[in-house]
mmCIF file of C-alpha atoms in Angstrom:
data_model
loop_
_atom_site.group_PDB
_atom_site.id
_atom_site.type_symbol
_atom_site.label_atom_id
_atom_site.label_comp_id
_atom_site.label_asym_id
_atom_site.label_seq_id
_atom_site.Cartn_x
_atom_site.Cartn_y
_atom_site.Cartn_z
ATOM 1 C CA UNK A 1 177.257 -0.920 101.474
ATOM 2 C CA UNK A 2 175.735 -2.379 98.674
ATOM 3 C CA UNK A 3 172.961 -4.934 99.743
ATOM 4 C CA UNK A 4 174.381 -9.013 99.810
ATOM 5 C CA UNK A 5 172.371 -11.185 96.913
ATOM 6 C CA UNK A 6 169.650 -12.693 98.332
ATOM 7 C CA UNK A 7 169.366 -10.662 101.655
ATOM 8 C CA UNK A 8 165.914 -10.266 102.383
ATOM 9 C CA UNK A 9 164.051 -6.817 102.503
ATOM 10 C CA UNK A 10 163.589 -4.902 105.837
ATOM 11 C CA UNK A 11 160.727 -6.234 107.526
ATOM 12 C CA UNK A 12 157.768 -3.463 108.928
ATOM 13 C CA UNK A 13 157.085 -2.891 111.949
ATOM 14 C CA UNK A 14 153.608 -4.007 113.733
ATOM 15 C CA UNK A 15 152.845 -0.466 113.595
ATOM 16 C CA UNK A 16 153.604 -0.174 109.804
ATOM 17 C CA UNK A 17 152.006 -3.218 108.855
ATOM 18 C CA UNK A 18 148.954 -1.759 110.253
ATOM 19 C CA UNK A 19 149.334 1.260 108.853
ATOM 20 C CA UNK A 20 149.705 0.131 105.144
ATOM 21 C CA UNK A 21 146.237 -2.702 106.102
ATOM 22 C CA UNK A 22 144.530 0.640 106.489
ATOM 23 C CA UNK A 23 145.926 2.152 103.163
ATOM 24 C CA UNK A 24 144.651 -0.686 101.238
ATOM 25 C CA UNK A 25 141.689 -0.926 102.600
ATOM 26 C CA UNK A 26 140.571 2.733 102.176
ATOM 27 C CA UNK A 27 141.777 2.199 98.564
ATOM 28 C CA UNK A 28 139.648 -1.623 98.083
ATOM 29 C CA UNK A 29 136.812 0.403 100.002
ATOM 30 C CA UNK A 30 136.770 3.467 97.733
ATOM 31 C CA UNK A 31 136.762 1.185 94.451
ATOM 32 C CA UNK A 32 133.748 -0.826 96.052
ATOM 33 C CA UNK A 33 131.845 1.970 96.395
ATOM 34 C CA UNK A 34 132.096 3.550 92.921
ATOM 35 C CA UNK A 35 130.874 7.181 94.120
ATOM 36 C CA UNK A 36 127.939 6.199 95.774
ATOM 37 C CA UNK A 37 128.858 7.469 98.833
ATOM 38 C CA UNK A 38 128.103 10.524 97.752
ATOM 39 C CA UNK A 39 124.081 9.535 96.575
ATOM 40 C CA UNK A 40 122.646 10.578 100.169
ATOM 41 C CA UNK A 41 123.975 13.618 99.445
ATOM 42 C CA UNK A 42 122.273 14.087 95.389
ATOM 43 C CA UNK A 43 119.158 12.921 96.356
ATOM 44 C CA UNK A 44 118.931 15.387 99.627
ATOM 45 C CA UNK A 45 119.398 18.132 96.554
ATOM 46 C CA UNK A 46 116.723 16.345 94.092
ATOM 47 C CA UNK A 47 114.232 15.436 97.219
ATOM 48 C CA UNK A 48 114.535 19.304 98.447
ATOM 49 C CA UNK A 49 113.383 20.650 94.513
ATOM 50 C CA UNK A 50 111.053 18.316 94.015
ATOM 51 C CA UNK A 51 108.879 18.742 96.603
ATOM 52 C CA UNK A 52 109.991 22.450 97.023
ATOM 53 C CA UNK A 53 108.689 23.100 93.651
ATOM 54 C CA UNK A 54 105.343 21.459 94.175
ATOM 55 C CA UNK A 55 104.835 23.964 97.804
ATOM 56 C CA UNK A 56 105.968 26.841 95.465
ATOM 57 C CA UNK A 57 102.794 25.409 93.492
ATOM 58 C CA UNK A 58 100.265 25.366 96.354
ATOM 59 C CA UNK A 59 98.287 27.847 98.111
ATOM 60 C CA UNK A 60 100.543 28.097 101.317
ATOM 61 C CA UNK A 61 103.164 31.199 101.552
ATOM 62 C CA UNK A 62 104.380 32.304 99.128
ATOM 63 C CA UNK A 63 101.284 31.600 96.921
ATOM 64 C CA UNK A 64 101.412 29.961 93.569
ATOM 65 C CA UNK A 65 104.443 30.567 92.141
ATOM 66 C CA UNK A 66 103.812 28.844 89.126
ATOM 67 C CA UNK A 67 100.563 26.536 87.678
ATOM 68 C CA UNK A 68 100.513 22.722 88.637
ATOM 69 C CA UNK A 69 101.983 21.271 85.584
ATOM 70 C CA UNK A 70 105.762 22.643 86.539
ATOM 71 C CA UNK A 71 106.067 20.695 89.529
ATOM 72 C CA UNK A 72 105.383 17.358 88.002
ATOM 73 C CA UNK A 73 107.224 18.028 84.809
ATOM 74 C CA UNK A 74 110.410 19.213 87.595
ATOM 75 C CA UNK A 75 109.587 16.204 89.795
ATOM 76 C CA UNK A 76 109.798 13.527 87.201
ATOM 77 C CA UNK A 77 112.489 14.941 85.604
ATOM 78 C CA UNK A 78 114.644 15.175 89.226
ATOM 79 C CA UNK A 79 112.768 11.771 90.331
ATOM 80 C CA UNK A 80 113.776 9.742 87.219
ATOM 81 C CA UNK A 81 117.537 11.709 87.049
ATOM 82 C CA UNK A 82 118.686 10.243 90.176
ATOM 83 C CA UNK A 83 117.305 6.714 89.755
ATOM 84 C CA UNK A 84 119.574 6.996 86.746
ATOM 85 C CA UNK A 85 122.556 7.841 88.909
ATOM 86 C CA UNK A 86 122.105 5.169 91.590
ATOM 87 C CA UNK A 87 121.273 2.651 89.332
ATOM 88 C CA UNK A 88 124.700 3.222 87.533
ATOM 89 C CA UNK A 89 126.447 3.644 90.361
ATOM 90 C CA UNK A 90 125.672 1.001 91.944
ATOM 91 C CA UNK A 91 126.212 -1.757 89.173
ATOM 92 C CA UNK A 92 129.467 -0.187 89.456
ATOM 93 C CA UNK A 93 129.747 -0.836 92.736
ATOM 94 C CA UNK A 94 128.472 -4.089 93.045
ATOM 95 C CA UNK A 95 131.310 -4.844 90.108
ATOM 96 C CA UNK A 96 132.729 -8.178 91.120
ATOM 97 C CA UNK A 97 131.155 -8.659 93.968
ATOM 98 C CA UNK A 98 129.466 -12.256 94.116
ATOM 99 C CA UNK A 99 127.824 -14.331 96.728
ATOM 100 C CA UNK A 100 124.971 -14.063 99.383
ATOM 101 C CA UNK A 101 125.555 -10.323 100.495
ATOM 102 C CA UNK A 102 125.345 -9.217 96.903
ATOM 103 C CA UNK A 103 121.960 -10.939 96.010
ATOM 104 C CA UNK A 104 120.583 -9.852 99.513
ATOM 105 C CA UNK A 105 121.754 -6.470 98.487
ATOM 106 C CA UNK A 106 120.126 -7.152 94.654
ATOM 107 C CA UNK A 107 116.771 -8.014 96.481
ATOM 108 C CA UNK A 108 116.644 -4.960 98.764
ATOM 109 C CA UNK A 109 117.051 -2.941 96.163
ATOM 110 C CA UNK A 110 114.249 -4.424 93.907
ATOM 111 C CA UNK A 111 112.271 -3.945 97.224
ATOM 112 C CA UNK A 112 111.951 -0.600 97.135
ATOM 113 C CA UNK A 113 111.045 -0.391 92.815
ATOM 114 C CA UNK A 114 108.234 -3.633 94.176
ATOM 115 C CA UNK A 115 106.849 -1.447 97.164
ATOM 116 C CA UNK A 116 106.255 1.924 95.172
ATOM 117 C CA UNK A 117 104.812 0.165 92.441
ATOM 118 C CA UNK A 118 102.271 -1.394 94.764
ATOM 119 C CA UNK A 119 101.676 1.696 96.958
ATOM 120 C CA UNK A 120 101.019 3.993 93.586
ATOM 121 C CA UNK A 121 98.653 1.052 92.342
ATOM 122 C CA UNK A 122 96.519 0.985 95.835
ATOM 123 C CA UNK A 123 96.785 5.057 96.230
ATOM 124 C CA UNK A 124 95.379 5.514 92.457
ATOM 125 C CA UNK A 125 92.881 2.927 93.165
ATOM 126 C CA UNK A 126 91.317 4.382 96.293
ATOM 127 C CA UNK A 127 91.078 7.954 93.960
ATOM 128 C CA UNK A 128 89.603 6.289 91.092
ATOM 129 C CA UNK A 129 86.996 4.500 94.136
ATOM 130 C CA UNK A 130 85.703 8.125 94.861
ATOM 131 C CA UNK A 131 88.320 9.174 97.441
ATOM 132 C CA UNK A 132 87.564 12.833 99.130
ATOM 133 C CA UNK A 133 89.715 15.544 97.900
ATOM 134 C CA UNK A 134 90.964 16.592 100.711
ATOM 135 C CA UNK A 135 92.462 13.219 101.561
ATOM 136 C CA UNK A 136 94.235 12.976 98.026
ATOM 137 C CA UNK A 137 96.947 14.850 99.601
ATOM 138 C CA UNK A 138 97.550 13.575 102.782
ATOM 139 C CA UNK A 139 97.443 10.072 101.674
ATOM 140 C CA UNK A 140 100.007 10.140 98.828
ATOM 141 C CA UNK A 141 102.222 12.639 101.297
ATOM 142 C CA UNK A 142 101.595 10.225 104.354
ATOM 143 C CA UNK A 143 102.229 6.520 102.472
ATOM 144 C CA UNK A 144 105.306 7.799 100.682
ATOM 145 C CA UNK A 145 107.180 8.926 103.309
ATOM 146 C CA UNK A 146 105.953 6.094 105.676
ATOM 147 C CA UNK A 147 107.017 3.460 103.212
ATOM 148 C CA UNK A 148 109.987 4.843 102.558
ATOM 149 C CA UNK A 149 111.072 5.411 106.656
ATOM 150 C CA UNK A 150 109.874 1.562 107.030
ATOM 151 C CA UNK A 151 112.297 0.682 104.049
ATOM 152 C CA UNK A 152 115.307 2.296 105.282
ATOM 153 C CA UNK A 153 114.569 0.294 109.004
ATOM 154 C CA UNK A 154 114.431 -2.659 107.287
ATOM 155 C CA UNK A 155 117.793 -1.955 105.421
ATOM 156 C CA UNK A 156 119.786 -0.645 108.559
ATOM 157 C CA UNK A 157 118.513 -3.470 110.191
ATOM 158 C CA UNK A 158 119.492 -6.022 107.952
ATOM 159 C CA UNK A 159 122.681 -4.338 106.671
ATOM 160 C CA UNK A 160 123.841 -3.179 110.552
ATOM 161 C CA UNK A 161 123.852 0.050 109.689
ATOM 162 C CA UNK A 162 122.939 2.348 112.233
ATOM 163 C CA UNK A 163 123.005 5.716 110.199
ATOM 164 C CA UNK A 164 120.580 4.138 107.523
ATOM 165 C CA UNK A 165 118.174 3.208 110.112
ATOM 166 C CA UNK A 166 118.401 6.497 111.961
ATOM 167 C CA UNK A 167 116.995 7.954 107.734
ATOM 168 C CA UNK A 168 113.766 5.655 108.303
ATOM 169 C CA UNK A 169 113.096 7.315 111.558
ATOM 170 C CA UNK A 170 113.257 10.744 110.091
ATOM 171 C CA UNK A 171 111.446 9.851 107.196
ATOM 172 C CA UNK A 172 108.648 8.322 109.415
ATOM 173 C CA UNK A 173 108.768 11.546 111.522
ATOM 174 C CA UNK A 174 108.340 13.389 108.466
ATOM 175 C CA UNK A 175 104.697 11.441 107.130
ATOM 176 C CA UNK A 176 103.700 12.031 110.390
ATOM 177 C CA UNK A 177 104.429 15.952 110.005
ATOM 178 C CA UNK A 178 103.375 16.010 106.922
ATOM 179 C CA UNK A 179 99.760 14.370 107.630
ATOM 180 C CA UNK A 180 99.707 17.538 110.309
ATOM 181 C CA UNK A 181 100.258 20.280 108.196
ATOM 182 C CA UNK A 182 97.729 20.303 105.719
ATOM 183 C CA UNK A 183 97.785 20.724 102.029
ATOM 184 C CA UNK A 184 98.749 23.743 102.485
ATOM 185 C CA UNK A 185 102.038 22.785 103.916
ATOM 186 C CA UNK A 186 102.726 19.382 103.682
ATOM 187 C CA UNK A 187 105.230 19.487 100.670
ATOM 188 C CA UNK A 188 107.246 21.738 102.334
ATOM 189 C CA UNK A 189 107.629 19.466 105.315
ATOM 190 C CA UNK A 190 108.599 16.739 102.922
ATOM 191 C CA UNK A 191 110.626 18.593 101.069
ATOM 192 C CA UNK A 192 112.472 19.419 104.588
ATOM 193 C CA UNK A 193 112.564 16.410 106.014
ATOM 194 C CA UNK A 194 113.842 14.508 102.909
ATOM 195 C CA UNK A 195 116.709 17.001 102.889
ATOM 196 C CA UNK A 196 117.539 16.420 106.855
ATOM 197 C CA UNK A 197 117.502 12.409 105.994
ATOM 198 C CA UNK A 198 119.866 12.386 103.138
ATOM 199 C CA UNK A 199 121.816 15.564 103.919
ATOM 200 C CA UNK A 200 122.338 14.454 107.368
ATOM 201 C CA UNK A 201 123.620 11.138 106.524
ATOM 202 C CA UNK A 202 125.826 12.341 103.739
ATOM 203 C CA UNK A 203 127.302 15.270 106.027
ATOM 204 C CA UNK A 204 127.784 12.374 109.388
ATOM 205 C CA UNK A 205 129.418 9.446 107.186
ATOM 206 C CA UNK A 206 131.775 12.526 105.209
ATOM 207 C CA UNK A 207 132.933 12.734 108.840
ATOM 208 C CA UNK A 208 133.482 9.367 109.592
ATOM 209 C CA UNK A 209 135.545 8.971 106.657
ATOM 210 C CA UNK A 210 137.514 11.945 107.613
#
């Protein structure tokens, strides 16, 4: 039977009205986050060839692969590539988004482009001072990582997020193993480490969303 003028539509069930919240908020969530949940992911590929190509470099197995210059010319290249990417994707992200959450977010991220700038500036400074050689190394390997593990606590504990804050442990793990392993070694245990941080948070919140 044809439906009476003015009858009103079929009204969902509790179950269904849940049901369809959760549709529309996977779809809201997806459109908020532009692609960049898959950046852990990119820069656990960059990190990994950047400093794998400066161990291929180095004196540890398998020997110099290739002279100096490659690694930096790779490095930059990879380094500068995905702060490209991020940046883009995450103006898209932040697209519409207004109010104190997206200026705290604004100022976190403007934390990280402050601290490097300052820790490059102090490193450089201590070299041009006379710093031994054989510190070079383990200072640049051992303040990287460091200040990037303390950066990623700081974010999981200001955003909540438990996953980002579990990345700053690694990473601080990984200065410390770094610092340990000599020149000889060291960029390979930053190269693996920064792969373990951002792959394993890529591969753990690809699950969640699953």
């Amino acid at each position: 039977m044809a439906r009476m003028a003015g009858e009103s539509s079929p009204q969902l069930s509790a179950r269904e009205s849940l049901e369809l919240i959760d549709r529309e908020s996977a779809v809201v969530a997806k459109r908020l986050q532009g692609g960049s949940e898959h950046l852990p992911g990119m820069w656990a590929v960059l990190w990994f060839l950047a400093f794998g190509a400066w161990h291929l470099a180095g004196e540890g197995w398998p020997g110099p692969v290739f002279p100096l210059w490659v690694p930096g010319v790779v490095m930059t290249v990879l380094i500068v590539t995905g702060v490209v990417v991020s940046a883009v994707v995450g103006m898209r992200s932040g697209k519409g988004v207004r109010g104190a959450s997206s200026r705290a977010g604004a100022m976190y991220g403007f934390s990280w482009t402050l601290s490097y700038a300052a820790l490059v500036t102090v490193n450089l400074l201590l070299m041009a001072k006379g710093l031994p050689e054989e510190f070079i190394g383990p200072l640049w390997a051992g303040t990287t990582m460091g200040l990037a593990g303390a950066l990623c606590l700081a974010g999981g504990a200001m955003f909540r997020d438990t996953l980002f804050y579990g990345t700053g442990v690694v990473f601080l793990v990984t200065a410390v193993g770094a610092v340990l392993a000599g020149m000889d070694y060291q960029s390979a245990v930053m190269a693996f480490g920064g792969f373990l941080a951002f792959g394993g948070s890529w591969l753990i919140e690809r699950r969640r969303g699953r």
